[in-house]
mmCIF file of C-alpha atoms in Angstrom:
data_model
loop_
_atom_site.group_PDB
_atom_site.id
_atom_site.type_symbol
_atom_site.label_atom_id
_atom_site.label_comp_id
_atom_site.label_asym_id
_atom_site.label_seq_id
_atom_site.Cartn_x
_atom_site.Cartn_y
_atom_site.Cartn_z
ATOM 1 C CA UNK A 72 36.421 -8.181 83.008
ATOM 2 C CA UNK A 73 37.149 -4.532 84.535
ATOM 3 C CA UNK A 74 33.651 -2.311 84.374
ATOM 4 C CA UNK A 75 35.314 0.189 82.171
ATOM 5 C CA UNK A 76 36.073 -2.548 79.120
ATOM 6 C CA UNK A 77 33.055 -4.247 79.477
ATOM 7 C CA UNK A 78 31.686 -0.697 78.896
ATOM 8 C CA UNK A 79 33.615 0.330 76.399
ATOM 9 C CA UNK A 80 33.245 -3.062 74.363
ATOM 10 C CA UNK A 81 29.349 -2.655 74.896
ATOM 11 C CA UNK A 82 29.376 0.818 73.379
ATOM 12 C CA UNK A 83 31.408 -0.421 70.734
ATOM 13 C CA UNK A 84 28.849 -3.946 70.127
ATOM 14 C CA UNK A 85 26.294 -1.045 69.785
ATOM 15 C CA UNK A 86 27.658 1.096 67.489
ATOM 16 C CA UNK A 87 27.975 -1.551 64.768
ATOM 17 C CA UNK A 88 24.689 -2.949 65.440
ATOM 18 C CA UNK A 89 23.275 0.262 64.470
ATOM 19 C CA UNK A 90 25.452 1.034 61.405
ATOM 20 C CA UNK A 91 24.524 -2.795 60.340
ATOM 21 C CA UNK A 92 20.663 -1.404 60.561
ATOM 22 C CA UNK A 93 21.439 1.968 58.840
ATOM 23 C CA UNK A 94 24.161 0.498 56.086
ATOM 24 C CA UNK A 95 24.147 4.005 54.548
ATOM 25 C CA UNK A 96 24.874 6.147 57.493
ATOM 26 C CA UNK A 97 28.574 7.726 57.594
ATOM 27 C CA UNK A 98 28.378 8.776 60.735
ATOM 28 C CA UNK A 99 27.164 6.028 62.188
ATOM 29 C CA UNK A 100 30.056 3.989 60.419
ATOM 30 C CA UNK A 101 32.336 6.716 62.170
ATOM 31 C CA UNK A 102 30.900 6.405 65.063
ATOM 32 C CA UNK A 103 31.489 2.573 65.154
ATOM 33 C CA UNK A 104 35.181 2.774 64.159
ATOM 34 C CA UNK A 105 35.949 5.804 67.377
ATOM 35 C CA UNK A 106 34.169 3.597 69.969
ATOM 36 C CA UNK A 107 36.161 0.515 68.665
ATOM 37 C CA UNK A 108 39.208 2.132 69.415
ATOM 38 C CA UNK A 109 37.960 3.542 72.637
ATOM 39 C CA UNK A 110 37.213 -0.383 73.358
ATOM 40 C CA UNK A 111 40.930 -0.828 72.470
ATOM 41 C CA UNK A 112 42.719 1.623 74.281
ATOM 42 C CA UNK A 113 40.287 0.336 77.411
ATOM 43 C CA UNK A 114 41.934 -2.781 76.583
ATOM 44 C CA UNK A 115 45.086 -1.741 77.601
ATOM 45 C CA UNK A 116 46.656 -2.583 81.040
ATOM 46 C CA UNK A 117 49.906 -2.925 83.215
ATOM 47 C CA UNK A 118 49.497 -7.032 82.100
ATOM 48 C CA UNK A 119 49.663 -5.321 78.693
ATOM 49 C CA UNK A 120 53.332 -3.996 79.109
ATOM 50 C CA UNK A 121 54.092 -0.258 79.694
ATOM 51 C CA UNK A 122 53.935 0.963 76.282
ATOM 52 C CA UNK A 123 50.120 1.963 75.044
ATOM 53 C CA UNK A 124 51.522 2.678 71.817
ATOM 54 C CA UNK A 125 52.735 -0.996 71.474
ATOM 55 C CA UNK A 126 49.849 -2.238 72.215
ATOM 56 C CA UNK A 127 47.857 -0.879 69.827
ATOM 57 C CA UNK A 128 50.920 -1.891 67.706
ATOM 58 C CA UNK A 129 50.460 -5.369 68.549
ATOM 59 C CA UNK A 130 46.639 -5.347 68.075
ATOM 60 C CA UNK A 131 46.811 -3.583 64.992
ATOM 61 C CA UNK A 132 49.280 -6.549 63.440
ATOM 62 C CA UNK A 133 46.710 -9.249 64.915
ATOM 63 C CA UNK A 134 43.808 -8.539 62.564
ATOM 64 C CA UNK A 135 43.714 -6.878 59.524
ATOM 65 C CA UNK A 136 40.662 -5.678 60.069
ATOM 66 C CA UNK A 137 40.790 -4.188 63.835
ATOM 67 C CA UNK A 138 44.438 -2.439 62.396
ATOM 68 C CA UNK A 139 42.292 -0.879 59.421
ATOM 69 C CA UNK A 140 39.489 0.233 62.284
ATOM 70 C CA UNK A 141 42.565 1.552 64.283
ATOM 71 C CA UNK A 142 43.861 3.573 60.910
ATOM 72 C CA UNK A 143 40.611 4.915 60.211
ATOM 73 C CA UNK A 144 39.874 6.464 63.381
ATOM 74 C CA UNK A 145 43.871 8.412 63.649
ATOM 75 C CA UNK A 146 42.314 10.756 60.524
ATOM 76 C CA UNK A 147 45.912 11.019 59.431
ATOM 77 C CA UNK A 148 46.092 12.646 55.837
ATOM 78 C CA UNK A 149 46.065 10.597 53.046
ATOM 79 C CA UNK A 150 45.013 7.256 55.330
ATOM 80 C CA UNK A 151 42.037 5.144 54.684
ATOM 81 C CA UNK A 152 38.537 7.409 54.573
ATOM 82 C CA UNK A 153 35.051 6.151 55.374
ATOM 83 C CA UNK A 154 33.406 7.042 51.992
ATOM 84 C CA UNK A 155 29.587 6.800 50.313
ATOM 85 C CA UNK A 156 29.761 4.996 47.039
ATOM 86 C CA UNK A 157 28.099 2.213 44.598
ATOM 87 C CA UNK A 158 28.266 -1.150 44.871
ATOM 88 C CA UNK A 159 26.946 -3.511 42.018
ATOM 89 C CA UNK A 160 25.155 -6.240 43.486
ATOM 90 C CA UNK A 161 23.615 -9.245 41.054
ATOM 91 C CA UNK A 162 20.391 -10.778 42.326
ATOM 92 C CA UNK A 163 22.010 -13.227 44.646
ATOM 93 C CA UNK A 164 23.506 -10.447 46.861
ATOM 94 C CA UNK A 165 19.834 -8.849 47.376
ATOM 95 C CA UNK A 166 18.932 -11.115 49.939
ATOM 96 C CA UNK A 167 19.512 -9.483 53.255
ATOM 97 C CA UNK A 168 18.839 -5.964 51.427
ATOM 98 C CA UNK A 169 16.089 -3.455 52.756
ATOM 99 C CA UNK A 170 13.431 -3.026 51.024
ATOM 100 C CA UNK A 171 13.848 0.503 50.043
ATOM 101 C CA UNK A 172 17.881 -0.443 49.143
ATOM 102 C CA UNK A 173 16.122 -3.407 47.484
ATOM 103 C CA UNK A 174 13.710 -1.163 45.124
ATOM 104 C CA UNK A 175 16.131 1.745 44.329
ATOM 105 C CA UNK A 176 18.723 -0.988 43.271
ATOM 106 C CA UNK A 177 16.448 -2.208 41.126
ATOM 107 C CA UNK A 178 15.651 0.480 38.962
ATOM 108 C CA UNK A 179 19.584 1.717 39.259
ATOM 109 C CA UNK A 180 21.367 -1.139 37.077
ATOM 110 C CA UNK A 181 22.063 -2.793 40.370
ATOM 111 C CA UNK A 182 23.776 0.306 42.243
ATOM 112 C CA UNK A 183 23.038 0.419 45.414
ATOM 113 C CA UNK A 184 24.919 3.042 47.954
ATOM 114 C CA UNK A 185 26.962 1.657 50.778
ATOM 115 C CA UNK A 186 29.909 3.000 53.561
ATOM 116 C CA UNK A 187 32.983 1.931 52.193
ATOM 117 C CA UNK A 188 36.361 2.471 53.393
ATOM 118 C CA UNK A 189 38.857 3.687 50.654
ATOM 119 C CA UNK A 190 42.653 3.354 50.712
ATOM 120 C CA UNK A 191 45.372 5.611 49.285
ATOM 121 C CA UNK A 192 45.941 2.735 46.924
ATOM 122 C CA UNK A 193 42.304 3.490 45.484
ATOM 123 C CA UNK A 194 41.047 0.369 46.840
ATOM 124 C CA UNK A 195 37.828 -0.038 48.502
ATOM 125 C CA UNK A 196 35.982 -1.969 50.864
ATOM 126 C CA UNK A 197 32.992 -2.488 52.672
ATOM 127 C CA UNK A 198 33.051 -0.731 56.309
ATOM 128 C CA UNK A 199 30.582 -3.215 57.893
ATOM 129 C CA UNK A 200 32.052 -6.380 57.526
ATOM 130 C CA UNK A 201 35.609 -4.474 58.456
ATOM 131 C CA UNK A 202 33.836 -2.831 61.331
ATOM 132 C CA UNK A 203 31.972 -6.644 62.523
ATOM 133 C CA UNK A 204 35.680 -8.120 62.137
ATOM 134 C CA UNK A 205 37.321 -5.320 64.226
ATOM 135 C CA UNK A 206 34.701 -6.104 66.853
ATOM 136 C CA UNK A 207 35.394 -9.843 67.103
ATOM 137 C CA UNK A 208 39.115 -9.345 67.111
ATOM 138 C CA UNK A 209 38.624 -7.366 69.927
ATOM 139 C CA UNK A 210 35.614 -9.711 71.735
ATOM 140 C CA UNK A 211 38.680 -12.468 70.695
ATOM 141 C CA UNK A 212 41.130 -10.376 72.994
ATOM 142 C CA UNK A 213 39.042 -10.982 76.009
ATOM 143 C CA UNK A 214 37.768 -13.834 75.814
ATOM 144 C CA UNK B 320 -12.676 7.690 40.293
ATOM 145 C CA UNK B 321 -11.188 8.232 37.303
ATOM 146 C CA UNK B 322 -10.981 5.061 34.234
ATOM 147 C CA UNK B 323 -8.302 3.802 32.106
ATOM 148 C CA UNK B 324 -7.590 5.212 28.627
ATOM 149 C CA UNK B 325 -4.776 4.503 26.357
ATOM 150 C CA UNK B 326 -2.982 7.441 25.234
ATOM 151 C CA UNK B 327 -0.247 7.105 22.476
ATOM 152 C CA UNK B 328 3.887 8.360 23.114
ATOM 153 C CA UNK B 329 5.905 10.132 20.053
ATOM 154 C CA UNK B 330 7.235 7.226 18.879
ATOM 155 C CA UNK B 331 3.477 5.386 18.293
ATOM 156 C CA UNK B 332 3.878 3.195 21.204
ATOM 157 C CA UNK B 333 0.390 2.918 22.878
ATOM 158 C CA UNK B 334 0.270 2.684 26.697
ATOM 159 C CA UNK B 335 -2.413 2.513 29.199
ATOM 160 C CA UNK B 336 -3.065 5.641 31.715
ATOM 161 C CA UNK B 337 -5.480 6.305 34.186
ATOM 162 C CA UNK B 338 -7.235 9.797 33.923
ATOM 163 C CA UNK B 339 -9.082 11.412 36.823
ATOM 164 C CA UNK B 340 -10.900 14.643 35.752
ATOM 165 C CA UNK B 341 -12.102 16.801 38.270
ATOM 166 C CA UNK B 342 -16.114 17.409 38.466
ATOM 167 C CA UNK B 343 -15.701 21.305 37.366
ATOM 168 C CA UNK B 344 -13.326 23.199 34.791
ATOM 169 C CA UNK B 345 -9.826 21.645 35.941
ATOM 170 C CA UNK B 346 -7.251 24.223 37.281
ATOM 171 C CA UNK B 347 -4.510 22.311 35.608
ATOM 172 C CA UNK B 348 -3.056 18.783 34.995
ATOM 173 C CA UNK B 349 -1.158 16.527 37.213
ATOM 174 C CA UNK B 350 1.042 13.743 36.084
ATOM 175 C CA UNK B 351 1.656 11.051 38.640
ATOM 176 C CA UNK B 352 4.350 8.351 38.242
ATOM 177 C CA UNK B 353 4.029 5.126 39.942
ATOM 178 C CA UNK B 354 6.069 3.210 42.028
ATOM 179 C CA UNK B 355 7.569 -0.072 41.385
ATOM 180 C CA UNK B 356 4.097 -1.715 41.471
ATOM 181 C CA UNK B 357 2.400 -0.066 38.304
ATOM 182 C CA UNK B 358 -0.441 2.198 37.977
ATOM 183 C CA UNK B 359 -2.050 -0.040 41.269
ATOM 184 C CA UNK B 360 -4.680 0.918 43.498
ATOM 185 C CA UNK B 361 -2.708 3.396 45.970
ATOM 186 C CA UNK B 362 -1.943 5.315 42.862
ATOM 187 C CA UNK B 363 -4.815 5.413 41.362
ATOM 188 C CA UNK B 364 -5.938 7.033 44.525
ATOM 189 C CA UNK B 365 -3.315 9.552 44.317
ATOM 190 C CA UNK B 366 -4.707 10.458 40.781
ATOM 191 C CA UNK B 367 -8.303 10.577 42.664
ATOM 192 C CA UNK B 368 -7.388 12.922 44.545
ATOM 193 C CA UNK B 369 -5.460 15.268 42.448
ATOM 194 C CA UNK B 370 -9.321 15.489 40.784
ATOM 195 C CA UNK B 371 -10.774 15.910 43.749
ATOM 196 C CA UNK B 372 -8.108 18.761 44.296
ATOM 197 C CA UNK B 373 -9.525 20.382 40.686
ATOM 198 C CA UNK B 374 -6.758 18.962 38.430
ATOM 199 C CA UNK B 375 -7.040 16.898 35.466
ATOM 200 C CA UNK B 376 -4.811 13.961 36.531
ATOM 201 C CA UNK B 377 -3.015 11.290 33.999
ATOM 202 C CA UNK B 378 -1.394 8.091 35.724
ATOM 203 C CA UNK B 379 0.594 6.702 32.764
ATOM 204 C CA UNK B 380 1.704 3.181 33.047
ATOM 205 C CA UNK B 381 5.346 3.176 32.972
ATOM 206 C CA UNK B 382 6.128 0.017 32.812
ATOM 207 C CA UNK B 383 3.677 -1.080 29.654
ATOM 208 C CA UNK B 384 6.787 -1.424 27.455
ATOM 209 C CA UNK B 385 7.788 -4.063 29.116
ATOM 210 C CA UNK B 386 4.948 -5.876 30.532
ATOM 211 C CA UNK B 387 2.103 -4.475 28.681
ATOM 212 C CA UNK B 388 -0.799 -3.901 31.620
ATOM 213 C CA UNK B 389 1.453 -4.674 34.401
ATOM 214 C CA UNK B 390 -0.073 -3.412 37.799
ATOM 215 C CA UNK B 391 -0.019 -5.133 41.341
ATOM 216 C CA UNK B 392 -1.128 -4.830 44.502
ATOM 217 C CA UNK B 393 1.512 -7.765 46.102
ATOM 218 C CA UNK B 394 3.753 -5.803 48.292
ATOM 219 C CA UNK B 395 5.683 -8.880 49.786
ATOM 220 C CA UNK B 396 9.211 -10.088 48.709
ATOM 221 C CA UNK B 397 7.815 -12.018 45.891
ATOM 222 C CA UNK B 398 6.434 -9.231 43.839
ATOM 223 C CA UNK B 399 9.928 -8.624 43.336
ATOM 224 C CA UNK B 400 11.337 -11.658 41.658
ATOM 225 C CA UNK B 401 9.008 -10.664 38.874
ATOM 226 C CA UNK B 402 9.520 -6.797 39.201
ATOM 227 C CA UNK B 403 13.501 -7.655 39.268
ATOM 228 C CA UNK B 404 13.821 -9.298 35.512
ATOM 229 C CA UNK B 405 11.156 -6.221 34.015
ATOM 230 C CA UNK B 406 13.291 -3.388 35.513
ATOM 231 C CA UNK B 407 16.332 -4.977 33.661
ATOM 232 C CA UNK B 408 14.751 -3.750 30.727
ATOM 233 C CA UNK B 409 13.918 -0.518 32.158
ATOM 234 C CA UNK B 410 15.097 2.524 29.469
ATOM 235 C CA UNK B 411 14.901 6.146 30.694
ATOM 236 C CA UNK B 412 14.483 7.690 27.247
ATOM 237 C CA UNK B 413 11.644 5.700 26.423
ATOM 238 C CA UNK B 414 9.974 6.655 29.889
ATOM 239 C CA UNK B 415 10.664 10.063 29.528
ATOM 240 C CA UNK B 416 8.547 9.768 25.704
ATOM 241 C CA UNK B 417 5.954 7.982 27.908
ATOM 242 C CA UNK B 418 6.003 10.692 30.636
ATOM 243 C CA UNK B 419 5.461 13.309 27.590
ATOM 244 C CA UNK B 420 2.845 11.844 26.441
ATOM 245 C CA UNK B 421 1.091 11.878 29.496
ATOM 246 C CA UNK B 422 1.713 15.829 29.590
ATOM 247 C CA UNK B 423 0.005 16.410 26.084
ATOM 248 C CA UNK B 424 -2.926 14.736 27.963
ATOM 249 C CA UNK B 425 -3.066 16.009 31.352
ATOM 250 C CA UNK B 426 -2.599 20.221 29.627
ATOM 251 C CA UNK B 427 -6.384 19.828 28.421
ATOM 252 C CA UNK B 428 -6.446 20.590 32.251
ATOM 253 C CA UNK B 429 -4.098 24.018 31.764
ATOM 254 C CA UNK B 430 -0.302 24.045 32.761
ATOM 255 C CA UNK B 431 0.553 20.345 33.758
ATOM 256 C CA UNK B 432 2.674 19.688 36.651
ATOM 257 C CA UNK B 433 4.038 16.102 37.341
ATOM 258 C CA UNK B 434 4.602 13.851 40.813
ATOM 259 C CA UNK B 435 5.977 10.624 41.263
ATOM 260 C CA UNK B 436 6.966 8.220 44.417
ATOM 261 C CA UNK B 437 10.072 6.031 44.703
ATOM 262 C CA UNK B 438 10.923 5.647 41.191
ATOM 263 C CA UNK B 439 8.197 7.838 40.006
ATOM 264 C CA UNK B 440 10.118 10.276 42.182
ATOM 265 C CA UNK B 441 12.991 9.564 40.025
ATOM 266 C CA UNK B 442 11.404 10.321 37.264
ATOM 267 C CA UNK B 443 10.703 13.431 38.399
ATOM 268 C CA UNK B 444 13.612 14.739 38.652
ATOM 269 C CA UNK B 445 14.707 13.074 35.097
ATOM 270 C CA UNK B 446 11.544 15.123 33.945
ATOM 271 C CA UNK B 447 11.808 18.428 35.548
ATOM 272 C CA UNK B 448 15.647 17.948 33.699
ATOM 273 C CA UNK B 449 13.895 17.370 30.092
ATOM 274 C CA UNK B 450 11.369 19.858 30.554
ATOM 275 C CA UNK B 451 8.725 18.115 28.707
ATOM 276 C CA UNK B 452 6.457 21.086 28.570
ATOM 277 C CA UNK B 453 6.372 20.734 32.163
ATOM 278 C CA UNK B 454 4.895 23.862 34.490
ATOM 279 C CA UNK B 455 6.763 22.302 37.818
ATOM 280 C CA UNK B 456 7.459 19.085 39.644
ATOM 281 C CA UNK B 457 6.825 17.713 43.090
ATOM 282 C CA UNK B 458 8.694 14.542 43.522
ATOM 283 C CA UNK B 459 9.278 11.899 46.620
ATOM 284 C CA UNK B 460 11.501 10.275 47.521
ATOM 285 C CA UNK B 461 13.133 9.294 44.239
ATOM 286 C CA UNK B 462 16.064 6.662 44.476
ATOM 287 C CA UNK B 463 19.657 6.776 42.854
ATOM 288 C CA UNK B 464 20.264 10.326 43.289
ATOM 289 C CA UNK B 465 24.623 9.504 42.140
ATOM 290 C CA UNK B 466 22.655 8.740 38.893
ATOM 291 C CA UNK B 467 20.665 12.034 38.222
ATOM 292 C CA UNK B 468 22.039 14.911 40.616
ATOM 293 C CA UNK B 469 24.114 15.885 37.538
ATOM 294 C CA UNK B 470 20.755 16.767 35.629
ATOM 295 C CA UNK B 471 19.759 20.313 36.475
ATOM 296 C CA UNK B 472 16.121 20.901 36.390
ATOM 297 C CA UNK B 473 14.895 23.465 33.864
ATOM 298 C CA UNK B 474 11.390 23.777 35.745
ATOM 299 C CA UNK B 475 10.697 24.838 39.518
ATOM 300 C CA UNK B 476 10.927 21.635 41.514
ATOM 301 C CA UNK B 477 10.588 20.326 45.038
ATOM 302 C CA UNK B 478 11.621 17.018 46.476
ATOM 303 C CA UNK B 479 10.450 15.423 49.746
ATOM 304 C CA UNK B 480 12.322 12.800 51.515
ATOM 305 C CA UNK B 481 11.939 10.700 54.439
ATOM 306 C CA UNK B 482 15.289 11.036 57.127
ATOM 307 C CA UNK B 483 15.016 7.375 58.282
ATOM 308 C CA UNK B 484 14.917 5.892 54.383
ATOM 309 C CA UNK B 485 17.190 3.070 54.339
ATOM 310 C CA UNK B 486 17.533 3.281 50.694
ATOM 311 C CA UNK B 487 18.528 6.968 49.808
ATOM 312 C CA UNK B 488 21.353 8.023 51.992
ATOM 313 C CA UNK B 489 20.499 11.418 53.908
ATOM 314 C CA UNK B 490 24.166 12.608 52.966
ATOM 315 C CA UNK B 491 23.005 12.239 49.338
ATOM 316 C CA UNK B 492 19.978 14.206 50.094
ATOM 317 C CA UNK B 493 22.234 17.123 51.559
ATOM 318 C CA UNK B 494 24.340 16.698 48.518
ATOM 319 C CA UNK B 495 21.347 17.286 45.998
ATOM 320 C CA UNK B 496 20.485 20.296 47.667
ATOM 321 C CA UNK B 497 23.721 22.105 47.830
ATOM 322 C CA UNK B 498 24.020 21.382 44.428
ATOM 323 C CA UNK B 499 20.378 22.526 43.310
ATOM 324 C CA UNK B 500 19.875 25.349 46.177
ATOM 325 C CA UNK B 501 16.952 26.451 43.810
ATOM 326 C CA UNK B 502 15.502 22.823 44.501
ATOM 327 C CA UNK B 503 13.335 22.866 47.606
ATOM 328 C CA UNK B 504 14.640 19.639 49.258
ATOM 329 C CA UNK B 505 11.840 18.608 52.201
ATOM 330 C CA UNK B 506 12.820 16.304 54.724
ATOM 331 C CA UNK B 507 10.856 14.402 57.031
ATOM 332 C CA UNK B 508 11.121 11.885 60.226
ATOM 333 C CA UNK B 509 9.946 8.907 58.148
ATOM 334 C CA UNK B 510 10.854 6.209 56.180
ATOM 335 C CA UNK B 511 11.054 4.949 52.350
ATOM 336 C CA UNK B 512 7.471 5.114 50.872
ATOM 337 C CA UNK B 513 5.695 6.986 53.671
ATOM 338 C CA UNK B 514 3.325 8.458 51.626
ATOM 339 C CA UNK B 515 1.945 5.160 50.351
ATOM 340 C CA UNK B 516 -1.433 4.514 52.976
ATOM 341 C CA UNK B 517 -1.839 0.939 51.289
ATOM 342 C CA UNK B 518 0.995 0.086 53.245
ATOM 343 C CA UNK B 519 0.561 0.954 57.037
ATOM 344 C CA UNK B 520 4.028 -0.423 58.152
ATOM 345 C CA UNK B 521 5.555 2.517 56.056
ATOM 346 C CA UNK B 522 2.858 5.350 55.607
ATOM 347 C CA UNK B 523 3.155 8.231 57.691
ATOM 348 C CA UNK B 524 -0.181 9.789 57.891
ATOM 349 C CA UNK B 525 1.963 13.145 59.502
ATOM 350 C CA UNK B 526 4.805 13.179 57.145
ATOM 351 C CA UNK B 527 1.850 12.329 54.119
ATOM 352 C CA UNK B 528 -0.309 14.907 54.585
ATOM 353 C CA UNK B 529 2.298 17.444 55.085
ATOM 354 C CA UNK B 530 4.158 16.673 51.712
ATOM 355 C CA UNK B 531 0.868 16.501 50.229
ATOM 356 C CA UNK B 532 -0.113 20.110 51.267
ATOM 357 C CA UNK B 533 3.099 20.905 50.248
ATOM 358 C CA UNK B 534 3.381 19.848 46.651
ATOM 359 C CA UNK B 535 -0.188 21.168 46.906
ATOM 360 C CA UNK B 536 0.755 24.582 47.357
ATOM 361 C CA UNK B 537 3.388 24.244 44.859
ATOM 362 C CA UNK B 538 1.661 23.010 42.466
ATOM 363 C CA UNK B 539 -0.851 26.233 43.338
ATOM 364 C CA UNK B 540 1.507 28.358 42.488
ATOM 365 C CA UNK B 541 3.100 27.726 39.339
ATOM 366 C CA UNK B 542 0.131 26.215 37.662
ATOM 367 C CA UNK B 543 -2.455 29.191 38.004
#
C-alpha cells in the first residue's frame, strides 16, 4: 500500500479509537469523520479512473455508512450534523458504559449523552458505530 | 468525627444524617450530598472536615426513602446492580424536602451553605434553584446537566468539573456557563469523581484540594 494511504488510514484508525474512548466528545467525532475522508481522497488513484469526484461517488454508494461520513464532513447546509443529545438506554445496554456515563445515567431516567449524527429528515443516529463502519468500508477498499 | 442522628423532612418522613459539629462556636452550616454510595465513609469524611473547617456539617441520607440506611463502601460494578433498581425510584421533590430538612439542621451553625459530588452535585444545583433557605452552593461535578440547566439558581453558586469526565460532556459544561454567566463554572484536568480519596484510580489530590479551597473560600464569603 502507497506510504501516504497507509498514513492517512492510520490517522483515520486513530481518530475513532479515541472518539470510541471519549463517546461524548464532538470534536473528536469531527475529527474522526475529516480524517476518514482524508483516508478516502488518499484512496484515490490513476487505477481509480480520472475523475476524483466519481470516486468518492462510487465509495459513497458502496456503504451507507462511509457515504454518511463523506456527507458529514462537506458541511453543506441543511446536510447531516454531528450533534450532542440523549439516548435512553435500559439496563442491558449499560454494559460497555463508563463508569461515570454509567452513574449519571442512573440517576437521569436512563439518559445518557452521546454524538449523534442528525439528518434533515430529523432522524438520528449514533456517530460511533457510523464512524467504525466508515472505517471498515474503507480498510475493505484495500484490502 | 461526627455521629448519626435522625432528623425529620416536612412531610414527617424520618431520615438518618450524619452531623459533624466543629469543636468551637460554628461559623455556619454545611450540607453535603452524597454520591451514589450513601452517606459512606469518604463522605462522612467530607462532613469531618467541614467541622474541622468550623462549620456545623449535616450529611443527610438521600437515599433512606428508598432503602432506609442504605450506605456502601463497594465501589466495583456490582454495587450497581443494587444501586440501579433504588435509583428507579429516585424522586427529586422528595430529595429536595430531604435536602431542606437538612438546612433547618445545619443553620444552628449560622447561614447554611450546601455541597454535593456526582449526584450530590446534582442536587446542588436542583437546590441552589429551590432556594431552600440556602446562603450559597458549591457543587461537583453533578451529572445530567440537559435535565437541570433550565433551573436558574436563586443563590450564589459555583460548580467544579473535571475536563477528562467521561460522563458529563465538556460542551455541556460550556453550555451551563454561558447560560448562568453568574455561575462560577471551575474546570479541572481530571476525571469523574476526582475529589473522592477512597478511590485512588479517580482522586486527584491537585484538582481536590484546589476545589476544596475553592468552595472553601466561597463558602467564606457568603456565609460570614
Amino acid at each position: 500500500m502507497p506510504e501516504g494511504r497507509a498514513r492517512a488510514l492510520d490517522s483515520a484508525g486513530r481518530a475513532v479509537a479515541e472518539f470510541a474512548a471519549t463517546p461524548l466528545a464532538r470534536k473528536q467525532a469531527m475529527l474522526a469523520v475529516l480524517l476518514i475522508d482524508r483516508a478516502a481522497d488518499a484512496l484515490f488513484d490513476r487505477k481509480s479512473g480520472d475523475d476524483p469526484l466519481r470516486f468518492r461517488e462510487a465509495l459513497r454508494r458502496a456503504d451507507a455508512d462511509l457515504g454518511l461520513v463523506l456527507d458529514l464532513a462537506e458541511m453543506r447546509v441543511g446536510g447531516p450534523a454531528l450533534v450532542l443529545g440523549p439516548r435512553r438506554v435500559g439496563p442491558e445496554a449499560y454494559v460497555g458504559l463508563t463508569e461515570p456515563d454509567y452513574m449519571v445515567g442512573l440517576y437521569n431516567g436512563g439518559r445518557i449523552e452521546r454524538v449523534l449524527i442528525s439528518l434533515a429528515d430529523g432522524s438520528v443516529h449514533d456517530a460511533l458505530p457510523v464512524l467504525t463502519g466508515a472505517l471498515s468500508a474503507l480498510q475493505h477498499q484495500l484490502a | 468525627m461526627g455521629e448519626f442522628q435522625t432528623i425529620t423532612a416536612s412531610d414527617g418522613f424520618a431520615l438518618n444524617a450524619y452531623v459533624a459539629r466543629p469543636a468551637s462556636q460554628p461559623k455556619g452550616g454545611v450540607v453535603v450530598v452524597q454520591e451514589v454510595w450513601g452517606v459512606n465513609h469518604w463522605v462522612r469524611s467530607v462532613a469531618d472536615q467541614y467541622a474541622a473547617e468550623g462549620y456545623l456539617a449535616v450529611a443527610p441520607a438521600m437515599f433512606d426513602r428508598i432503602e432506609h440506611g442504605y450506605q456502601s463502601e463497594d465501589y466495583s460494578d456490582r454495587q450497581f446492580l443494587i444501586i440501579r433498581p433504588m435509583l428507579a425510584q429516585f424522586n427529586a421533590d422528595t430529595a429536595l424536602l430531604d435536602v431542606a430538612a437538612a438546612v433547618a439542621l445545619a443553620a444552628d451553625g449560622g447561614k447554611v451553605g450546601i455541597t454535593g459530588f456526582c449526584f450530590g452535585g446534582m442536587m446542588t444545583w436542583r437546590a441552589a434553584h429551590a432556594g431552600l433557605g440556602l446562603a450559597c452552593g458549591s457543587g461537583y461535578y453533578g451529572g445530567g446537566i440537559p435535565n437541570y440547566i433550565g433551573l436558574a439558581p436563586t443563590i450564589p453558586l459555583e460548580m467544579h468539573f473535571g475536563d477528562r469526565d467521561s460522563g458529563i460532556p465538556n460542551e455541556q459544561v460550556a453550555d451551563l456557563k454561558a447560560q448562568h454567566p453568574l455561575v462560577d463554572i471551575h474546570m479541572y484536568p481530571a476525571e469523574h469523581g476526582f475529589c473522592n480519596a477512597d478511590r485512588p484510580e479517580r482522586f486527584d489530590p491537585a484538582a481536590a484540594a484546589l476545589a476544596h479551597q475553592r468552595s472553601l473560600a466561597f463558602f467564606g464569603q457568603y456565609l460570614a
